[in-house]
C-alpha cells in the first residue's frame, strides 16, 4: 500500500489520503477551481508536504492560491511553508492564535520522526463563524466553525456542489475520536451539525474516505465515553483505572484506541464544571495513554 495518494471524489475534487491514518498521518483535500486550487490542510513533515505539492502539480497546472487549515495541530499545518509563497492561508481565528502559541511543539512529542526543515507559517486570513471561498463557475467552498469540538478552533470545509465534506479531525474514519484539546460535549454537537449538511462523501482528518456512517460511529463512541465519564465522577474513580477496567469494547478495532483515557479526562472535567475547551495539561494524559497501551509508546509513522 502506498503511503499517500490522490483519490478522485467528484469533478475537480480529490482527497490526498495517507494510510494508515494513525498519529500525524493526516488527509488533505484538493479542490480545483476555474483559475486556481484550494487546498484543505497540508502535512506533518517537510517531505510529506512536498509529496502533496508534487501530487497537486501532477493533477493540474493551476496554482495553489488558497490553503485552509482545519485546526492548529502540526500534522495539518506544518506543511504551510511549502505552499505559502503563492497562497493565502485561511483558518478560524483561534487556529492562528494556537499556532502562534504552540509553534513546533508537536515535533517534541515524537523526536524520532524526521520532521525536516520546518517553520511556522501562520494564517493570513481568519474568520469567526463561517466563510465562503468562491471557486468560479458558481461553486463555493463553505468554511464552517461548529464550536469547540476536536479543538477550540476546528473548521469543516463543505462543498455543496459536490456533496463532499472535508471534516478535518472532527471526524476520523476507522480511527478513535480525540477531544482532549476540545470538548466531548461540543464534539457531539458538532457531529449533529455536520449531519445536517447531508454529505454523500466525507474526508475525515485521518483514515479512508467514507460516507455518513462515520457520523453514527462517532456518536456511538462518544456516548460510551460520556457514560464511562459519568461513572468516573459518580464513583470518584480515576479515568485511567476505569479505562483499563472497561476496555475498548466494540471500538477496539479503531486505530489508536488508547485515546479513550484522554477523552475520559476531557469528559470528566466537563462533568465537574470545566468550560468546554478549558486547558488540560496534555503531557500527563499522553503518559496515561502509553500506560493504557501496555507501556508501548504511541506509534507515529510520519
Short mmCIF file of C-alpha atoms in Angstrom, two decimals:
data_model
loop_
_atom_site.label_atom_id
_atom_site.label_comp_id
_atom_site.label_asym_id
_atom_site.label_seq_id
_atom_site.Cartn_x
_atom_site.Cartn_y
_atom_site.Cartn_z
CA UNK A 1 0.00 0.00 0.00
CA UNK A 2 1.45 3.41 -0.92
CA UNK A 3 1.99 5.86 1.91
CA UNK A 4 -0.05 8.56 0.18
CA UNK A 5 -2.17 9.12 -2.89
CA UNK A 6 -4.90 11.16 -4.57
CA UNK A 7 -8.43 9.77 -4.68
CA UNK A 8 -10.96 11.37 -7.05
CA UNK A 9 -14.24 12.19 -5.32
CA UNK A 10 -16.02 14.42 -7.85
CA UNK A 11 -15.19 16.65 -10.79
CA UNK A 12 -12.22 18.73 -9.63
CA UNK A 13 -12.34 17.32 -6.08
CA UNK A 14 -9.73 14.93 -4.71
CA UNK A 15 -8.64 13.59 -1.33
CA UNK A 16 -4.95 13.09 -0.57
CA UNK A 17 -5.02 10.09 1.74
CA UNK A 18 -2.14 8.93 3.94
CA UNK A 19 -2.56 5.36 5.24
CA UNK A 20 -2.94 4.13 7.86
CA UNK A 21 -4.36 7.30 9.37
CA UNK A 22 -2.62 6.96 12.73
CA UNK A 23 -0.90 9.69 14.72
CA UNK A 24 0.22 12.50 12.35
CA UNK A 25 -0.78 10.63 9.18
CA UNK A 26 -3.48 13.07 8.13
CA UNK A 27 -5.50 13.58 4.98
CA UNK A 28 -5.69 16.67 2.78
CA UNK A 29 -8.13 17.89 0.16
CA UNK A 30 -7.52 19.29 -3.32
CA UNK A 31 -10.28 21.36 -4.93
CA UNK A 32 -9.57 22.62 -8.45
CA UNK A 33 -11.37 25.84 -9.30
CA UNK A 34 -11.56 27.76 -12.57
CA UNK A 35 -8.20 29.50 -12.12
CA UNK A 36 -6.58 28.06 -9.00
CA UNK A 37 -6.55 25.32 -6.40
CA UNK A 38 -7.92 25.34 -2.86
CA UNK A 39 -6.00 23.00 -0.56
CA UNK A 40 -7.52 21.68 2.66
CA UNK A 41 -4.68 21.12 5.16
CA UNK A 42 -1.06 20.29 4.49
CA UNK A 43 1.06 17.63 6.26
CA UNK A 44 3.19 16.92 9.32
CA UNK A 45 6.67 16.76 7.81
CA UNK A 46 8.53 18.73 5.17
CA UNK A 47 8.92 15.64 2.97
CA UNK A 48 5.23 14.74 3.11
CA UNK A 49 4.20 18.31 2.32
CA UNK A 50 6.48 18.26 -0.71
CA UNK A 51 4.87 14.99 -1.84
CA UNK A 52 1.50 16.66 -1.54
CA UNK A 53 2.72 19.57 -3.64
CA UNK A 54 4.01 17.15 -6.29
CA UNK A 55 0.67 15.33 -6.33
CA UNK A 56 -1.20 18.60 -6.90
CA UNK A 57 1.18 19.59 -9.70
CA UNK A 58 0.64 16.19 -11.31
CA UNK A 59 -3.11 16.74 -11.21
CA UNK A 60 -3.38 20.29 -12.58
CA UNK A 61 -1.17 23.16 -13.75
CA UNK A 62 -3.36 25.57 -11.78
CA UNK A 63 -1.53 27.13 -8.81
CA UNK A 64 -2.49 26.62 -5.18
CA UNK A 65 -3.86 30.02 -4.19
CA UNK A 66 -5.77 29.11 -1.01
CA UNK A 67 -4.76 26.82 1.87
CA UNK A 68 -7.33 26.10 4.57
CA UNK A 69 -6.07 24.82 7.93
CA UNK A 70 -8.84 22.85 9.63
CA UNK A 71 -7.25 23.35 13.09
CA UNK A 72 -3.91 24.16 14.69
CA UNK A 73 -2.34 20.71 15.07
CA UNK A 74 1.00 20.42 13.34
CA UNK A 75 0.12 17.42 11.20
CA UNK A 76 -2.38 19.68 9.42
CA UNK A 77 -0.30 22.88 9.37
CA UNK A 78 3.45 22.18 9.32
CA UNK A 79 3.43 21.98 5.54
CA UNK A 80 2.07 25.52 5.13
CA UNK A 81 5.57 26.76 4.37
CA UNK A 82 5.72 24.62 1.21
CA UNK A 83 2.71 26.47 -0.26
CA UNK A 84 2.77 29.88 1.41
CA UNK A 85 4.84 31.70 -1.22
CA UNK A 86 1.90 31.80 -3.61
CA UNK A 87 -1.09 31.07 -1.40
CA UNK A 88 -3.25 32.74 1.22
CA UNK A 89 -3.55 30.57 4.33
CA UNK A 90 -7.02 30.67 5.86
CA UNK A 91 -8.25 29.41 9.25
CA UNK A 92 -10.51 30.06 12.18
CA UNK A 93 -9.27 32.99 14.24
CA UNK A 94 -8.32 30.79 17.19
CA UNK A 95 -6.30 28.48 14.94
CA UNK A 96 -3.89 31.32 14.25
CA UNK A 97 -3.57 32.12 17.95
CA UNK A 98 -2.96 28.48 18.89
CA UNK A 99 -0.38 28.03 16.14
CA UNK A 100 1.48 31.12 17.29
CA UNK A 101 1.48 29.90 20.89
CA UNK A 102 2.44 26.28 20.27
CA UNK A 103 4.93 26.68 17.45
CA UNK A 104 6.57 23.36 16.57
CA UNK A 105 5.63 21.68 19.85
CA UNK A 106 4.41 18.56 18.03
CA UNK A 107 7.95 17.77 16.95
CA UNK A 108 8.92 17.31 20.61
CA UNK A 109 6.22 14.70 21.20
CA UNK A 110 7.86 12.32 18.71
CA UNK A 111 11.52 13.41 18.49
CA UNK A 112 12.43 10.33 16.46
CA UNK A 113 10.41 11.46 13.44
CA UNK A 114 12.31 13.05 10.55
CA UNK A 115 10.33 16.28 10.52
CA UNK A 116 12.64 18.03 8.07
CA UNK A 117 13.28 21.75 7.91
CA UNK A 118 10.14 23.42 9.24
CA UNK A 119 8.98 26.87 10.18
CA UNK A 120 5.59 28.01 11.46
CA UNK A 121 3.61 29.84 8.78
CA UNK A 122 0.59 31.46 10.38
CA UNK A 123 -2.70 32.00 8.55
CA UNK A 124 -3.04 35.25 6.62
CA UNK A 125 -6.84 35.40 6.79
CA UNK A 126 -9.07 34.34 9.68
CA UNK A 127 -12.80 34.12 10.26
CA UNK A 128 -15.12 33.72 13.27
CA UNK A 129 -18.20 31.66 12.32
CA UNK A 130 -18.35 30.99 8.58
CA UNK A 131 -16.61 32.00 5.37
CA UNK A 132 -17.30 31.34 1.68
CA UNK A 133 -14.47 30.80 -0.79
CA UNK A 134 -15.66 31.27 -4.37
CA UNK A 135 -14.12 28.76 -6.78
CA UNK A 136 -15.67 30.03 -10.01
CA UNK A 137 -18.48 28.59 -12.08
CA UNK A 138 -20.97 29.25 -9.30
CA UNK A 139 -19.20 26.84 -6.94
CA UNK A 140 -18.14 27.67 -3.40
CA UNK A 141 -16.29 26.08 -0.52
CA UNK A 142 -18.16 26.82 2.71
CA UNK A 143 -15.92 27.06 5.79
CA UNK A 144 -17.82 26.31 8.99
CA UNK A 145 -16.75 26.57 12.62
CA UNK A 146 -19.00 24.23 14.66
CA UNK A 147 -17.83 25.44 18.07
CA UNK A 148 -15.41 23.78 20.47
CA UNK A 149 -15.12 20.12 19.47
CA UNK A 150 -11.92 18.28 18.50
CA UNK A 151 -10.14 21.51 19.45
CA UNK A 152 -11.27 25.05 20.19
CA UNK A 153 -10.70 26.09 16.57
CA UNK A 154 -11.98 23.50 14.10
CA UNK A 155 -13.04 24.22 10.53
CA UNK A 156 -15.09 21.93 8.31
CA UNK A 157 -14.99 22.57 4.55
CA UNK A 158 -18.28 21.81 2.80
CA UNK A 159 -18.63 21.61 -0.98
CA UNK A 160 -22.39 21.70 -1.62
CA UNK A 161 -21.97 21.40 -5.38
CA UNK A 162 -20.19 18.06 -4.97
CA UNK A 163 -21.77 16.71 -1.80
CA UNK A 164 -18.28 16.37 -0.31
CA UNK A 165 -17.33 17.30 3.24
CA UNK A 166 -13.74 17.75 4.41
CA UNK A 167 -14.25 17.31 8.15
CA UNK A 168 -10.72 17.72 9.49
CA UNK A 169 -10.36 15.88 12.80
CA UNK A 170 -13.98 16.47 13.77
CA UNK A 171 -14.42 13.03 12.23
CA UNK A 172 -11.95 10.16 11.89
CA UNK A 173 -12.54 7.12 9.73
CA UNK A 174 -11.51 3.80 11.29
CA UNK A 175 -9.68 5.88 13.93
CA UNK A 176 -10.54 6.71 17.53
CA UNK A 177 -12.01 10.20 18.02
CA UNK A 178 -9.90 12.60 20.07
CA UNK A 179 -11.25 15.51 22.11
CA UNK A 180 -8.57 16.13 24.74
CA UNK A 181 -7.94 19.68 23.47
CA UNK A 182 -11.59 20.48 22.79
CA UNK A 183 -14.83 19.14 24.20
CA UNK A 184 -16.59 15.78 24.21
CA UNK A 185 -19.93 17.52 24.67
CA UNK A 186 -19.06 20.00 21.92
CA UNK A 187 -17.95 17.25 19.55
CA UNK A 188 -21.36 15.60 19.95
CA UNK A 189 -22.99 18.87 18.90
CA UNK A 190 -20.55 19.30 16.01
CA UNK A 191 -21.36 15.83 14.65
CA UNK A 192 -25.03 16.76 14.70
CA UNK A 193 -24.34 19.93 12.77
CA UNK A 194 -22.25 18.09 10.18
CA UNK A 195 -25.02 15.53 9.75
CA UNK A 196 -27.41 18.33 8.76
CA UNK A 197 -25.24 19.15 5.75
CA UNK A 198 -26.25 15.87 4.09
CA UNK A 199 -22.82 14.98 2.70
CA UNK A 200 -22.58 11.95 0.44
CA UNK A 201 -18.79 11.67 0.76
CA UNK A 202 -16.75 12.54 3.84
CA UNK A 203 -13.00 13.04 4.01
CA UNK A 204 -12.02 12.75 7.64
CA UNK A 205 -8.83 14.16 9.06
CA UNK A 206 -7.43 10.63 9.31
CA UNK A 207 -8.38 7.31 7.74
CA UNK A 208 -10.00 6.25 4.47
CA UNK A 209 -12.61 8.26 2.61
CA UNK A 210 -16.06 7.24 3.81
CA UNK A 211 -19.74 8.11 3.88
CA UNK A 212 -22.23 9.27 6.52
CA UNK A 213 -21.76 6.06 8.51
CA UNK A 214 -18.81 7.72 10.26
CA UNK A 215 -21.29 10.09 11.91
CA UNK A 216 -23.12 7.17 13.53
CA UNK A 217 -19.88 5.55 14.67
CA UNK A 218 -18.59 8.78 16.19
CA UNK A 219 -21.84 9.43 18.05
CA UNK A 220 -21.88 5.88 19.43
CA UNK A 221 -18.27 6.16 20.59
CA UNK A 222 -18.85 9.50 22.30
CA UNK A 223 -21.97 8.16 24.02
CA UNK A 224 -19.84 5.40 25.59
CA UNK A 225 -17.21 7.92 26.66
CA UNK A 226 -19.86 10.06 28.34
CA UNK A 227 -21.34 7.04 30.12
CA UNK A 228 -17.93 5.99 31.44
CA UNK A 229 -17.12 9.55 32.47
CA UNK A 230 -20.39 9.77 34.42
CA UNK A 231 -19.38 6.57 36.21
CA UNK A 232 -15.94 8.04 36.99
CA UNK A 233 -17.42 11.17 38.51
CA UNK A 234 -20.23 9.40 40.34
CA UNK A 235 -17.88 6.86 41.94
CA UNK A 236 -14.88 9.17 42.31
CA UNK A 237 -12.82 6.90 40.09
CA UNK A 238 -9.69 7.69 38.11
CA UNK A 239 -10.14 7.80 34.28
CA UNK A 240 -7.15 5.52 33.67
CA UNK A 241 -8.43 2.89 36.08
CA UNK A 242 -11.90 2.97 34.54
CA UNK A 243 -10.48 2.82 31.01
CA UNK A 244 -8.49 -0.28 31.97
CA UNK A 245 -11.50 -1.96 33.54
CA UNK A 246 -13.93 -1.09 30.77
CA UNK A 247 -11.61 -1.87 27.88
CA UNK A 248 -12.24 -0.69 24.35
CA UNK A 249 -15.42 -2.69 23.80
CA UNK A 250 -16.92 -2.57 20.32
CA UNK A 251 -14.44 0.14 19.34
CA UNK A 252 -11.32 -1.96 19.93
CA UNK A 253 -10.55 -2.17 16.20
CA UNK A 254 -10.30 1.59 15.74
CA UNK A 255 -6.75 2.87 15.39
CA UNK A 256 -5.12 4.40 18.45
CA UNK A 257 -7.76 3.15 20.94
CA UNK A 258 -5.62 4.39 23.86
CA UNK A 259 -7.21 7.79 23.21
CA UNK A 260 -10.05 6.53 25.41
CA UNK A 261 -8.32 7.73 28.57
CA UNK A 262 -7.70 11.18 27.06
CA UNK A 263 -11.35 11.50 26.08
CA UNK A 264 -12.38 10.41 29.58
CA UNK A 265 -10.24 13.13 31.14
CA UNK A 266 -11.96 15.74 28.99
CA UNK A 267 -15.47 14.37 29.60
CA UNK A 268 -14.89 14.13 33.36
CA UNK A 269 -13.58 17.69 33.50
CA UNK A 270 -16.72 18.91 31.76
CA UNK A 271 -18.99 16.98 34.13
CA UNK A 272 -17.13 18.60 37.01
CA UNK A 273 -17.79 22.07 35.65
CA UNK A 274 -14.82 22.88 33.43
CA UNK A 275 -15.71 25.09 30.45
CA UNK A 276 -15.55 23.49 27.02
CA UNK A 277 -12.04 23.83 25.67
CA UNK A 278 -10.55 24.74 29.04
CA UNK A 279 -6.83 23.96 29.22
CA UNK A 280 -5.91 20.46 30.36
CA UNK A 281 -2.20 19.61 30.60
CA UNK A 282 -1.58 17.15 27.79
CA UNK A 283 1.76 15.62 28.83
CA UNK A 284 0.37 13.66 31.82
CA UNK A 285 -2.52 12.40 29.71
CA UNK A 286 -0.17 11.27 26.95
CA UNK A 287 1.75 9.31 29.59
CA UNK A 288 -1.51 7.67 30.65
CA UNK A 289 -2.25 6.74 27.04
CA UNK A 290 1.11 4.95 26.97
CA UNK A 291 0.17 3.12 30.17
CA UNK A 292 -3.19 2.11 28.71
CA UNK A 293 -1.29 0.95 25.64
CA UNK A 294 0.57 -1.58 27.79
CA UNK A 295 3.63 0.64 28.12
CA UNK A 296 4.17 0.78 24.36
CA UNK A 297 4.98 4.26 23.05
CA UNK A 298 2.35 5.93 20.91
CA UNK A 299 3.09 4.98 17.32
CA UNK A 300 3.78 7.86 14.93
CA UNK A 301 4.85 6.83 11.41
CA UNK A 302 5.03 10.32 9.93
#
